[in-house]
PDB file of N, CA and C in Angstrom:
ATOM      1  N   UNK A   1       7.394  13.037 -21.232  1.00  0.00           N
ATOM      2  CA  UNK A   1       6.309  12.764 -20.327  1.00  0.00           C
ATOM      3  C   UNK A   1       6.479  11.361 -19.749  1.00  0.00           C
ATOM      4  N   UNK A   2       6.377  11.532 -18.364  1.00  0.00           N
ATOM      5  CA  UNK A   2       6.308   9.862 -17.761  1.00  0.00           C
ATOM      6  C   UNK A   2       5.086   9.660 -16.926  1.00  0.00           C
ATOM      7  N   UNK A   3       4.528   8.469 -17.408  1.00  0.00           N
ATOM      8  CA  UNK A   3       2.994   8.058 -16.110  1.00  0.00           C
ATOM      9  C   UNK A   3       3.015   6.464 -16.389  1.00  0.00           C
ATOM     10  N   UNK A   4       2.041   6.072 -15.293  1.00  0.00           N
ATOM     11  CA  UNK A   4       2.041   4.708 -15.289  1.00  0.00           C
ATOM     12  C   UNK A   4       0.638   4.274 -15.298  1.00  0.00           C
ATOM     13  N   UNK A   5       1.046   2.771 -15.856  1.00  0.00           N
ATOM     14  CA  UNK A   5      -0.124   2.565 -16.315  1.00  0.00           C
ATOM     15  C   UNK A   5      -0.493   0.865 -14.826  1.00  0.00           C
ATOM     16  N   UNK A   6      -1.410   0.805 -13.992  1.00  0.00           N
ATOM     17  CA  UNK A   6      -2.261   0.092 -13.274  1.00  0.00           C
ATOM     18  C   UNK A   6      -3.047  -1.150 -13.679  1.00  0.00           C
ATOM     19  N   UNK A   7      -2.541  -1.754 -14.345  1.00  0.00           N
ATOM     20  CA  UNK A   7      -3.400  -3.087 -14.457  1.00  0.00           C
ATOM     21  C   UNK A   7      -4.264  -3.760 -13.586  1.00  0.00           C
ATOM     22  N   UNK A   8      -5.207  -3.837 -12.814  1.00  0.00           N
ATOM     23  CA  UNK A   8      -6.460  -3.976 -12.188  1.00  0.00           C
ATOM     24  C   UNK A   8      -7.142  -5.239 -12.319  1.00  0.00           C
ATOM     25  N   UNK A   9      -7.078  -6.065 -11.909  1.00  0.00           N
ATOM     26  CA  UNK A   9      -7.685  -7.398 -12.767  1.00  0.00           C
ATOM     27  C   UNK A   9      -8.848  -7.735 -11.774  1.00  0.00           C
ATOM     28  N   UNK A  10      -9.894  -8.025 -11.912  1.00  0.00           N
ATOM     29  CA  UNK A  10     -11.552  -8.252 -11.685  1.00  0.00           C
ATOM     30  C   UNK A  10     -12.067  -9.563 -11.332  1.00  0.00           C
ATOM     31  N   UNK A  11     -11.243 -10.148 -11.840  1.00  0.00           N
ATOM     32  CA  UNK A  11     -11.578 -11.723 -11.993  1.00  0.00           C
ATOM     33  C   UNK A  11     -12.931 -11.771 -13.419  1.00  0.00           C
ATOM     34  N   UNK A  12     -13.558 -12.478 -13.128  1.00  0.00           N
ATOM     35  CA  UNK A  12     -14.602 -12.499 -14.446  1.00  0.00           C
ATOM     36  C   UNK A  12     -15.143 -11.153 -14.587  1.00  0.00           C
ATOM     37  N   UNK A  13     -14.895 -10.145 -13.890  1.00  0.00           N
ATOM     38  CA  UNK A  13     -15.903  -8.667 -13.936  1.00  0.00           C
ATOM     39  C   UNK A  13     -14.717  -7.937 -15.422  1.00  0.00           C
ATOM     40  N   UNK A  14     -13.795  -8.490 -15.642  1.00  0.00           N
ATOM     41  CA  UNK A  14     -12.752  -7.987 -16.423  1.00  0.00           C
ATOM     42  C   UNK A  14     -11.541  -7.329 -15.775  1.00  0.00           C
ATOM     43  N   UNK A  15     -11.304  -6.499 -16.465  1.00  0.00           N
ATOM     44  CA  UNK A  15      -9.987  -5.839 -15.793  1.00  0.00           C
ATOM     45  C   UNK A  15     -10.042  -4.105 -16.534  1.00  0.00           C
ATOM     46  N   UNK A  16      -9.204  -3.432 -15.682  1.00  0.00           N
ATOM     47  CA  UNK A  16      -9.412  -1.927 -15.802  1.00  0.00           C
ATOM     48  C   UNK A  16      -7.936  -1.521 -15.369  1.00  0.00           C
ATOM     49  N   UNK A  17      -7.272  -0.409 -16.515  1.00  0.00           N
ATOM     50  CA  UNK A  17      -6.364   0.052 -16.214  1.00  0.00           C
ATOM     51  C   UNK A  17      -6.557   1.127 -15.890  1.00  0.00           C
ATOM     52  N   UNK A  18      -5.918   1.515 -15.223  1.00  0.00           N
ATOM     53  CA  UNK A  18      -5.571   2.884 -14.509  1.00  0.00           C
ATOM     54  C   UNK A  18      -4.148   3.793 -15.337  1.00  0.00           C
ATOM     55  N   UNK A  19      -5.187   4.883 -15.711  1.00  0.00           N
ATOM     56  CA  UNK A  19      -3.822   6.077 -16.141  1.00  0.00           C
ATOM     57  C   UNK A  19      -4.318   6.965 -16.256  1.00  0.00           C
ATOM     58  N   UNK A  20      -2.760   7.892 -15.199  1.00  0.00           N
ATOM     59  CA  UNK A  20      -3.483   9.159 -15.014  1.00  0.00           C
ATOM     60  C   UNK A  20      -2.062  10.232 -15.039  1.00  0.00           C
ATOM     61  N   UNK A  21      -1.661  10.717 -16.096  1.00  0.00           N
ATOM     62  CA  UNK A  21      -0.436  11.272 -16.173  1.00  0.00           C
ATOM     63  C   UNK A  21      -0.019  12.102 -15.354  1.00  0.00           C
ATOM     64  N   UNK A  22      -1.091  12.059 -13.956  1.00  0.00           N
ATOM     65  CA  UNK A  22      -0.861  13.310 -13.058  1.00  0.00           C
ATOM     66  C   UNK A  22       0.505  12.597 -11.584  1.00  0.00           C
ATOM     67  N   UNK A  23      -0.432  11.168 -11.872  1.00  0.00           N
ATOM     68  CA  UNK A  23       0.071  10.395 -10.569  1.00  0.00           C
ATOM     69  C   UNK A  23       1.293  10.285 -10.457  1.00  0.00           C
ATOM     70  N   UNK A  24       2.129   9.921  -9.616  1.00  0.00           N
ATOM     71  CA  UNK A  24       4.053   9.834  -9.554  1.00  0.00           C
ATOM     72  C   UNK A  24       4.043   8.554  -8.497  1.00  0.00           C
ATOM     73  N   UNK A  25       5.059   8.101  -8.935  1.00  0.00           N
ATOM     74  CA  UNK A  25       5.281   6.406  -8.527  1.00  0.00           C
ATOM     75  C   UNK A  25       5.191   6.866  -6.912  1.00  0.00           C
ATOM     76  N   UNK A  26       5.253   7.524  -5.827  1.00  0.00           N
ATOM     77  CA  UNK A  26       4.942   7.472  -4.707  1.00  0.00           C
ATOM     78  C   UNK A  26       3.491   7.496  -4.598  1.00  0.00           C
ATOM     79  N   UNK A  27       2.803   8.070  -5.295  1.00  0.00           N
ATOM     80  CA  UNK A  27       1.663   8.024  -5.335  1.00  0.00           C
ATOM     81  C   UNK A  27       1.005   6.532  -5.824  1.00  0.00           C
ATOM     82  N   UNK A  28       1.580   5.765  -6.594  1.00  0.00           N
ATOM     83  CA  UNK A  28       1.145   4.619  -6.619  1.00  0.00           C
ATOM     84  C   UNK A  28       1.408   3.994  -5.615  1.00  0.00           C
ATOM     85  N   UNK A  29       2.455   3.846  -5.013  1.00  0.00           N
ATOM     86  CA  UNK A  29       3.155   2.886  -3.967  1.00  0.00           C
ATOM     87  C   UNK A  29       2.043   3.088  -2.820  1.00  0.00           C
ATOM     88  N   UNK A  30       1.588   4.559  -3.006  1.00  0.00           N
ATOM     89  CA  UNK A  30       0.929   4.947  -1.448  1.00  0.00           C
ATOM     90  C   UNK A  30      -0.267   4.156  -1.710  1.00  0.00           C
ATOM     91  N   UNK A  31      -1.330   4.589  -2.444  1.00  0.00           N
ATOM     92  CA  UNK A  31      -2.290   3.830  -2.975  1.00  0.00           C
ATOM     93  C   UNK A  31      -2.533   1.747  -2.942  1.00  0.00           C
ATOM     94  N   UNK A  32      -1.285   1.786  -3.609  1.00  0.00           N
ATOM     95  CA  UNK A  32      -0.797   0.253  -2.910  1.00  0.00           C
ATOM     96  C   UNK A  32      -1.045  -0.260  -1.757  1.00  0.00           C
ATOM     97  N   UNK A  33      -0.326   0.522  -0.614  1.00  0.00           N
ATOM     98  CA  UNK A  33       0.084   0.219   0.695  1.00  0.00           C
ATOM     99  C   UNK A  33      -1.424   0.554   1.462  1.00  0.00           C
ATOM    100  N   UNK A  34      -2.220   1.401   0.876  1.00  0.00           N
ATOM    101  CA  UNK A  34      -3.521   1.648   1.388  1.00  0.00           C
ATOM    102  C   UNK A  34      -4.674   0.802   1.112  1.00  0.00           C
ATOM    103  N   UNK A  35      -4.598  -0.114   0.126  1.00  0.00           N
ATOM    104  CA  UNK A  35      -5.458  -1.018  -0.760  1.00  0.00           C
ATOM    105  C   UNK A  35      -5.918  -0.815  -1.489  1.00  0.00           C
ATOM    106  N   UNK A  36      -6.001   0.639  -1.937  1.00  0.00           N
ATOM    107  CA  UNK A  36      -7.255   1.089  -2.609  1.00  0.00           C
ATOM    108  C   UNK A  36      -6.804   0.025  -3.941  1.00  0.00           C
ATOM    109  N   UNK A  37      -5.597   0.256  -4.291  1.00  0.00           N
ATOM    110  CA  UNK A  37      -5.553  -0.597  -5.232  1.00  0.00           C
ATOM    111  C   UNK A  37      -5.163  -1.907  -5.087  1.00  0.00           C
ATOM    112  N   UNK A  38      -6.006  -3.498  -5.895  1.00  0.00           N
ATOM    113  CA  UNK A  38      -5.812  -4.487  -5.498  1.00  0.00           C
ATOM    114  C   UNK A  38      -5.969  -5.318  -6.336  1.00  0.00           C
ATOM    115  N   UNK A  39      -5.439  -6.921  -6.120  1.00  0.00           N
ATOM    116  CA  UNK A  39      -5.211  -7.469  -7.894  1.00  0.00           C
ATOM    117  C   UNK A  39      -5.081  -7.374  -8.505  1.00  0.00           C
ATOM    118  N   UNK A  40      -3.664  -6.458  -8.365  1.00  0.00           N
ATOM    119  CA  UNK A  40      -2.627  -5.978  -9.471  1.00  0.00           C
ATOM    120  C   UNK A  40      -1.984  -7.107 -10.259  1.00  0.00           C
ATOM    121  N   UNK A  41      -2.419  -6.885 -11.806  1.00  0.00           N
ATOM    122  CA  UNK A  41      -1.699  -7.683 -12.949  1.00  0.00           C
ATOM    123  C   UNK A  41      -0.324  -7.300 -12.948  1.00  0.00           C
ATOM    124  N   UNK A  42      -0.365  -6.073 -13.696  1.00  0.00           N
ATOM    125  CA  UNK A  42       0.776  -5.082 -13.597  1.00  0.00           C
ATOM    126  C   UNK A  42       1.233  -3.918 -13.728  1.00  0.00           C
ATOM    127  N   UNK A  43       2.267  -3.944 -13.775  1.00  0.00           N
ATOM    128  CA  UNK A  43       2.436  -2.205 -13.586  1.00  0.00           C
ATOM    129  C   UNK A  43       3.437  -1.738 -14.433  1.00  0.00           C
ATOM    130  N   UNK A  44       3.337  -0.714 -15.339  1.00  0.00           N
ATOM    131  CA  UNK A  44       3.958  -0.578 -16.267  1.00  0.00           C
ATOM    132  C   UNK A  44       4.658   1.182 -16.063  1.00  0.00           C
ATOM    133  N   UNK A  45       5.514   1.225 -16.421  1.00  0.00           N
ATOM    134  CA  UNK A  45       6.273   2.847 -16.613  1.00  0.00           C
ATOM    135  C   UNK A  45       6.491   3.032 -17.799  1.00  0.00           C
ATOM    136  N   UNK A  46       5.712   3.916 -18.111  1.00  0.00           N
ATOM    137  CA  UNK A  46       6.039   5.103 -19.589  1.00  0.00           C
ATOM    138  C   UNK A  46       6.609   6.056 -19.606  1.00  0.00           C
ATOM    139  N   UNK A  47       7.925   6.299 -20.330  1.00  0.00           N
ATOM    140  CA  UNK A  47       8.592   7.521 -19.680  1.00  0.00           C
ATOM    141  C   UNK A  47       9.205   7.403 -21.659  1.00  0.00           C
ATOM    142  N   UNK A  48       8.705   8.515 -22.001  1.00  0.00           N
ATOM    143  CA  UNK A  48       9.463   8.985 -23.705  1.00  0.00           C
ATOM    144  C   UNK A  48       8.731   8.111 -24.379  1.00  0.00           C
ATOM    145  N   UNK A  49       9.592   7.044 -25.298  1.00  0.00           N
ATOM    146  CA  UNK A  49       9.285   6.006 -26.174  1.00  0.00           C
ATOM    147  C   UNK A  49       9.705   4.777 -25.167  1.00  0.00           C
ATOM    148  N   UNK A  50       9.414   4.998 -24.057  1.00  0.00           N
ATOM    149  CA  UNK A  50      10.097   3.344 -23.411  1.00  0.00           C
ATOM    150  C   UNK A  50       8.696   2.586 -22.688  1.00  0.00           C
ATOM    151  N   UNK A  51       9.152   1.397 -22.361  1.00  0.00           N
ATOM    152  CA  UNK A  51       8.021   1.337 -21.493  1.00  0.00           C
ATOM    153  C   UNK A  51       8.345   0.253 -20.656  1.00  0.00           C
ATOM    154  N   UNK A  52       8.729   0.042 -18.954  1.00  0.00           N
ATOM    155  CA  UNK A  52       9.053  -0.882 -18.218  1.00  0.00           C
ATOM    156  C   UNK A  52       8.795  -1.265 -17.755  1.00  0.00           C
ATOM    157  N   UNK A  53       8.580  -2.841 -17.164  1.00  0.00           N
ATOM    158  CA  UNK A  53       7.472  -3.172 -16.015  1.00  0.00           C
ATOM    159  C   UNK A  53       8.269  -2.998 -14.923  1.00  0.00           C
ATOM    160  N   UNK A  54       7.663  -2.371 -13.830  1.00  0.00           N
ATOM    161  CA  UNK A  54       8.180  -1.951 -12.428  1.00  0.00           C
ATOM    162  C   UNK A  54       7.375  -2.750 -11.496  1.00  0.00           C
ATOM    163  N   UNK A  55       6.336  -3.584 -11.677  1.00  0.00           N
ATOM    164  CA  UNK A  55       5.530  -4.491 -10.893  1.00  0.00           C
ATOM    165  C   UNK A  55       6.028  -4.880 -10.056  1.00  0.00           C
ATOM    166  N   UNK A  56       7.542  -5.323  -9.643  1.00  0.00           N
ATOM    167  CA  UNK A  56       7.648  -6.118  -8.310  1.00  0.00           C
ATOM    168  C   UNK A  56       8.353  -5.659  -7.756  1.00  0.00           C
ATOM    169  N   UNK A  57       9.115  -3.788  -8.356  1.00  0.00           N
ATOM    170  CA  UNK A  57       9.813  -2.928  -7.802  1.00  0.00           C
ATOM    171  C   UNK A  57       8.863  -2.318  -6.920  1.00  0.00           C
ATOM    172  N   UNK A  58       7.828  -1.846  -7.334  1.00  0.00           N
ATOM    173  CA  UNK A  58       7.003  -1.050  -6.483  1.00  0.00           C
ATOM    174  C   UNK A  58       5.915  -2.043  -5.631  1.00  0.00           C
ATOM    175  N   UNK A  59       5.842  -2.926  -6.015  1.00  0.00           N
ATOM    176  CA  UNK A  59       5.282  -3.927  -4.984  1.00  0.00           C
ATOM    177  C   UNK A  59       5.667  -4.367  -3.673  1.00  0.00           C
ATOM    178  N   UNK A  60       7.410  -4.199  -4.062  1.00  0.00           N
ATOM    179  CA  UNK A  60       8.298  -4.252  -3.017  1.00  0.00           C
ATOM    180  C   UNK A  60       8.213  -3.127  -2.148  1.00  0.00           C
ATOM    181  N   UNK A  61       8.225  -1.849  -3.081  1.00  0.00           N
ATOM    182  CA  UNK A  61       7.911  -0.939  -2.413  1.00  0.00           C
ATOM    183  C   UNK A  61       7.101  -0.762  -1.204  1.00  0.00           C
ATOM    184  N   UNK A  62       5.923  -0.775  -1.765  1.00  0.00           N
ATOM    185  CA  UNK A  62       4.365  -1.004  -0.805  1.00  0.00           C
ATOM    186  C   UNK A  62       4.809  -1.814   0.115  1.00  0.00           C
ATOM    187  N   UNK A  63       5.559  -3.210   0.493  1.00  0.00           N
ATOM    188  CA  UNK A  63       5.266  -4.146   1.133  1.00  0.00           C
ATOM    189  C   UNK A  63       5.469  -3.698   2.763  1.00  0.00           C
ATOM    190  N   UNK A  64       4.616  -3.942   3.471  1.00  0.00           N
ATOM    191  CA  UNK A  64       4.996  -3.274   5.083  1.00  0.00           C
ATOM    192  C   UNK A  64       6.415  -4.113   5.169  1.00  0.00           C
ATOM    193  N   UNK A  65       7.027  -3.177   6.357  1.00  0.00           N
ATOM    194  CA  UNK A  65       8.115  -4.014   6.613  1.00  0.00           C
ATOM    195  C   UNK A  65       7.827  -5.080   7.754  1.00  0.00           C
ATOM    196  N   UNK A  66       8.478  -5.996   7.609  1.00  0.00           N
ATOM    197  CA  UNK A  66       8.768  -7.386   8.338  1.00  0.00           C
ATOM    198  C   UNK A  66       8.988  -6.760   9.597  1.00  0.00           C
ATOM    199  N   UNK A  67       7.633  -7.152  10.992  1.00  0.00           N
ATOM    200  CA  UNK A  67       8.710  -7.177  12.451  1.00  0.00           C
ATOM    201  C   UNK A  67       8.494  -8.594  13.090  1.00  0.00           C
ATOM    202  N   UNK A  68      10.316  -8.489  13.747  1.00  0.00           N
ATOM    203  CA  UNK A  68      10.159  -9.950  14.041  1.00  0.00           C
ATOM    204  C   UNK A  68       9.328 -10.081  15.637  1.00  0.00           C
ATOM    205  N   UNK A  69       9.292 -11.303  15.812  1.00  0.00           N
ATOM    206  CA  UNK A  69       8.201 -11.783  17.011  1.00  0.00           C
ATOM    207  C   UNK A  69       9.009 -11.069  18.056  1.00  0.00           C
ATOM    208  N   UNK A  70      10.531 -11.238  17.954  1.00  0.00           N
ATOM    209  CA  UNK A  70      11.442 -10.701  19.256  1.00  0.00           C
ATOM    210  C   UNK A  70      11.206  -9.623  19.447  1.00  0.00           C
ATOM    211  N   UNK A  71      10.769  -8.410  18.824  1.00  0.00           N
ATOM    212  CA  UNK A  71      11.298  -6.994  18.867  1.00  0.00           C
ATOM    213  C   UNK A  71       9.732  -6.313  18.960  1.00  0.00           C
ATOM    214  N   UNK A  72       8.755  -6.824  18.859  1.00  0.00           N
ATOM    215  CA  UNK A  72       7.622  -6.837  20.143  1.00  0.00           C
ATOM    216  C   UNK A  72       7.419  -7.197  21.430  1.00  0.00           C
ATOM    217  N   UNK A  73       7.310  -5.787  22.014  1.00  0.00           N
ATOM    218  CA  UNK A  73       7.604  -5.425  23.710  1.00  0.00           C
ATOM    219  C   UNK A  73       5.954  -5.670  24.031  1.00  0.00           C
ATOM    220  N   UNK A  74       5.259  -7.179  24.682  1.00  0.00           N
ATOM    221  CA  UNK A  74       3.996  -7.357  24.577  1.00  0.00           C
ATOM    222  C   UNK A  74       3.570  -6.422  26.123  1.00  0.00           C
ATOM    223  N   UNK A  75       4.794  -6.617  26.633  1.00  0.00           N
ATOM    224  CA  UNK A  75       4.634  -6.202  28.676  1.00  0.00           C
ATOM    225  C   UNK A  75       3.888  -4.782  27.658  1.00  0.00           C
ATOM    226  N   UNK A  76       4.841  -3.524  26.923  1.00  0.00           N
ATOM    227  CA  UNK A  76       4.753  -2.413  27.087  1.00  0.00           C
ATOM    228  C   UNK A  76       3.437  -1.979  26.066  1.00  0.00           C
ATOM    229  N   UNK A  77       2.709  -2.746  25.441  1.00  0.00           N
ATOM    230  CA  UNK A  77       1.515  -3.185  24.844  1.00  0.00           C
ATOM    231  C   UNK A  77       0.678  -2.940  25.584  1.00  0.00           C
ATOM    232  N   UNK A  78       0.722  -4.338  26.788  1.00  0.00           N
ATOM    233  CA  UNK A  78      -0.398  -4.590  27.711  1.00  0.00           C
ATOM    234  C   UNK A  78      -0.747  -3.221  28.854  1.00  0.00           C
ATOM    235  N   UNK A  79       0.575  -2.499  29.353  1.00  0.00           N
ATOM    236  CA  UNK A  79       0.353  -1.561  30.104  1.00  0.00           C
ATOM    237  C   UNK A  79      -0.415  -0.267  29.419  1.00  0.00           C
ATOM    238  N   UNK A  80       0.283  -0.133  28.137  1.00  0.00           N
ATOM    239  CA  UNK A  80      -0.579   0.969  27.367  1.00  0.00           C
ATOM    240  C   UNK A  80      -2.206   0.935  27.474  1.00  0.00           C
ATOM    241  N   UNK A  81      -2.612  -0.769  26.742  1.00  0.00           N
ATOM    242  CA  UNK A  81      -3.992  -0.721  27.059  1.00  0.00           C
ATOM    243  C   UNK A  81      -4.445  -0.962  28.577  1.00  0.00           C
ATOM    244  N   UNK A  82      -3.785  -0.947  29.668  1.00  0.00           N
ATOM    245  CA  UNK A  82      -4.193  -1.224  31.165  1.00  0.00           C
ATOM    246  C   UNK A  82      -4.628   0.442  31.096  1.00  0.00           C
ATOM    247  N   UNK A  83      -3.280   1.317  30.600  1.00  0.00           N
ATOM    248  CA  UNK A  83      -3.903   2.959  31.136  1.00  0.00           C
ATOM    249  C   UNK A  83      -4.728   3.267  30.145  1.00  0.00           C
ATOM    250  N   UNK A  84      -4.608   3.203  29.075  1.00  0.00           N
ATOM    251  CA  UNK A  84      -5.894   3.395  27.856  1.00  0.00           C
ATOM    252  C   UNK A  84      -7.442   3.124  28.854  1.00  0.00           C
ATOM    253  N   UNK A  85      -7.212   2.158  29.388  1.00  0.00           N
ATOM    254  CA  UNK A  85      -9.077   1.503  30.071  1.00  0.00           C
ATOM    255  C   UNK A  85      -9.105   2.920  31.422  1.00  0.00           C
ATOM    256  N   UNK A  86      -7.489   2.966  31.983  1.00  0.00           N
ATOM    257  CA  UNK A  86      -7.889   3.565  33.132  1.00  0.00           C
ATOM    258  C   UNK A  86      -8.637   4.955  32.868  1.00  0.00           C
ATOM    259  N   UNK A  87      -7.931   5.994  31.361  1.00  0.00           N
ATOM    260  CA  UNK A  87      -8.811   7.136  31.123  1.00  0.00           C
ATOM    261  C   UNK A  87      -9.880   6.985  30.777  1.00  0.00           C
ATOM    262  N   UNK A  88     -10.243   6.092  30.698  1.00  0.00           N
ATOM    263  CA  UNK A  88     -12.326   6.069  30.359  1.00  0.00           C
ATOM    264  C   UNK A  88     -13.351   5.633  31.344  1.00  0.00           C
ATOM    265  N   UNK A  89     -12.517   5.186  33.204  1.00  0.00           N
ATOM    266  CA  UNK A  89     -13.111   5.309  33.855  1.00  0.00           C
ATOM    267  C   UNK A  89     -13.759   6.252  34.523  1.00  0.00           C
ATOM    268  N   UNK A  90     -15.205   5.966  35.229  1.00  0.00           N
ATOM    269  CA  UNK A  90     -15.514   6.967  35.850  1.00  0.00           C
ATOM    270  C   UNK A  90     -15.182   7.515  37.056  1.00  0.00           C
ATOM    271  N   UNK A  91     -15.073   8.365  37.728  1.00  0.00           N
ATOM    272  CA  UNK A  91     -14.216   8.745  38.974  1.00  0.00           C
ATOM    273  C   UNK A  91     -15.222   9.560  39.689  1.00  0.00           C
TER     274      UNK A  91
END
């Protein structure tokens, strides 16, 4: 059996782990990347008799990817929202 365990930290409210032998590491990552989960201590993998921290594997995971300033087209931005305004005029 493998599941993971969510470390949750509260600040003074305490802290709460999360385990749910149903979930699968995409399912954490997704959860991650969505916020639901946040002020993550750590993150642990149980798989047999082992147990690993994966905290900054799957953190990495989650992390949006990097775009650079260059490789935003602002012209093809601005025209989108120019015709975006034009379908909500009245005619």
């Amino acid at each position: 059996m493998q599941y993971f365990v969510v470390m949750i930290d509260y600040g003074r409210r305490g802290r709460e782990a999360v385990v749910d032998p149903e979930i699968t590491r995409r399912e954490v990552v997704s959860r991650i990347a969505s916020g639901e989960y946040q002020n993550i201590s750590f993150i642990h993998e149980i798989a047999e008799n082992s147990v690993e921290d994966v905290t900054e594997a799957i953190l990495a995971e989650a992390a949006l990817p990097m775009i650079d300033p260059e490789e935003v087209d602002l012209q093809a931005i601005r025209l989108d929202h120019a015709r975006d305004l034009r379908k909500h005029e009245r005619t």
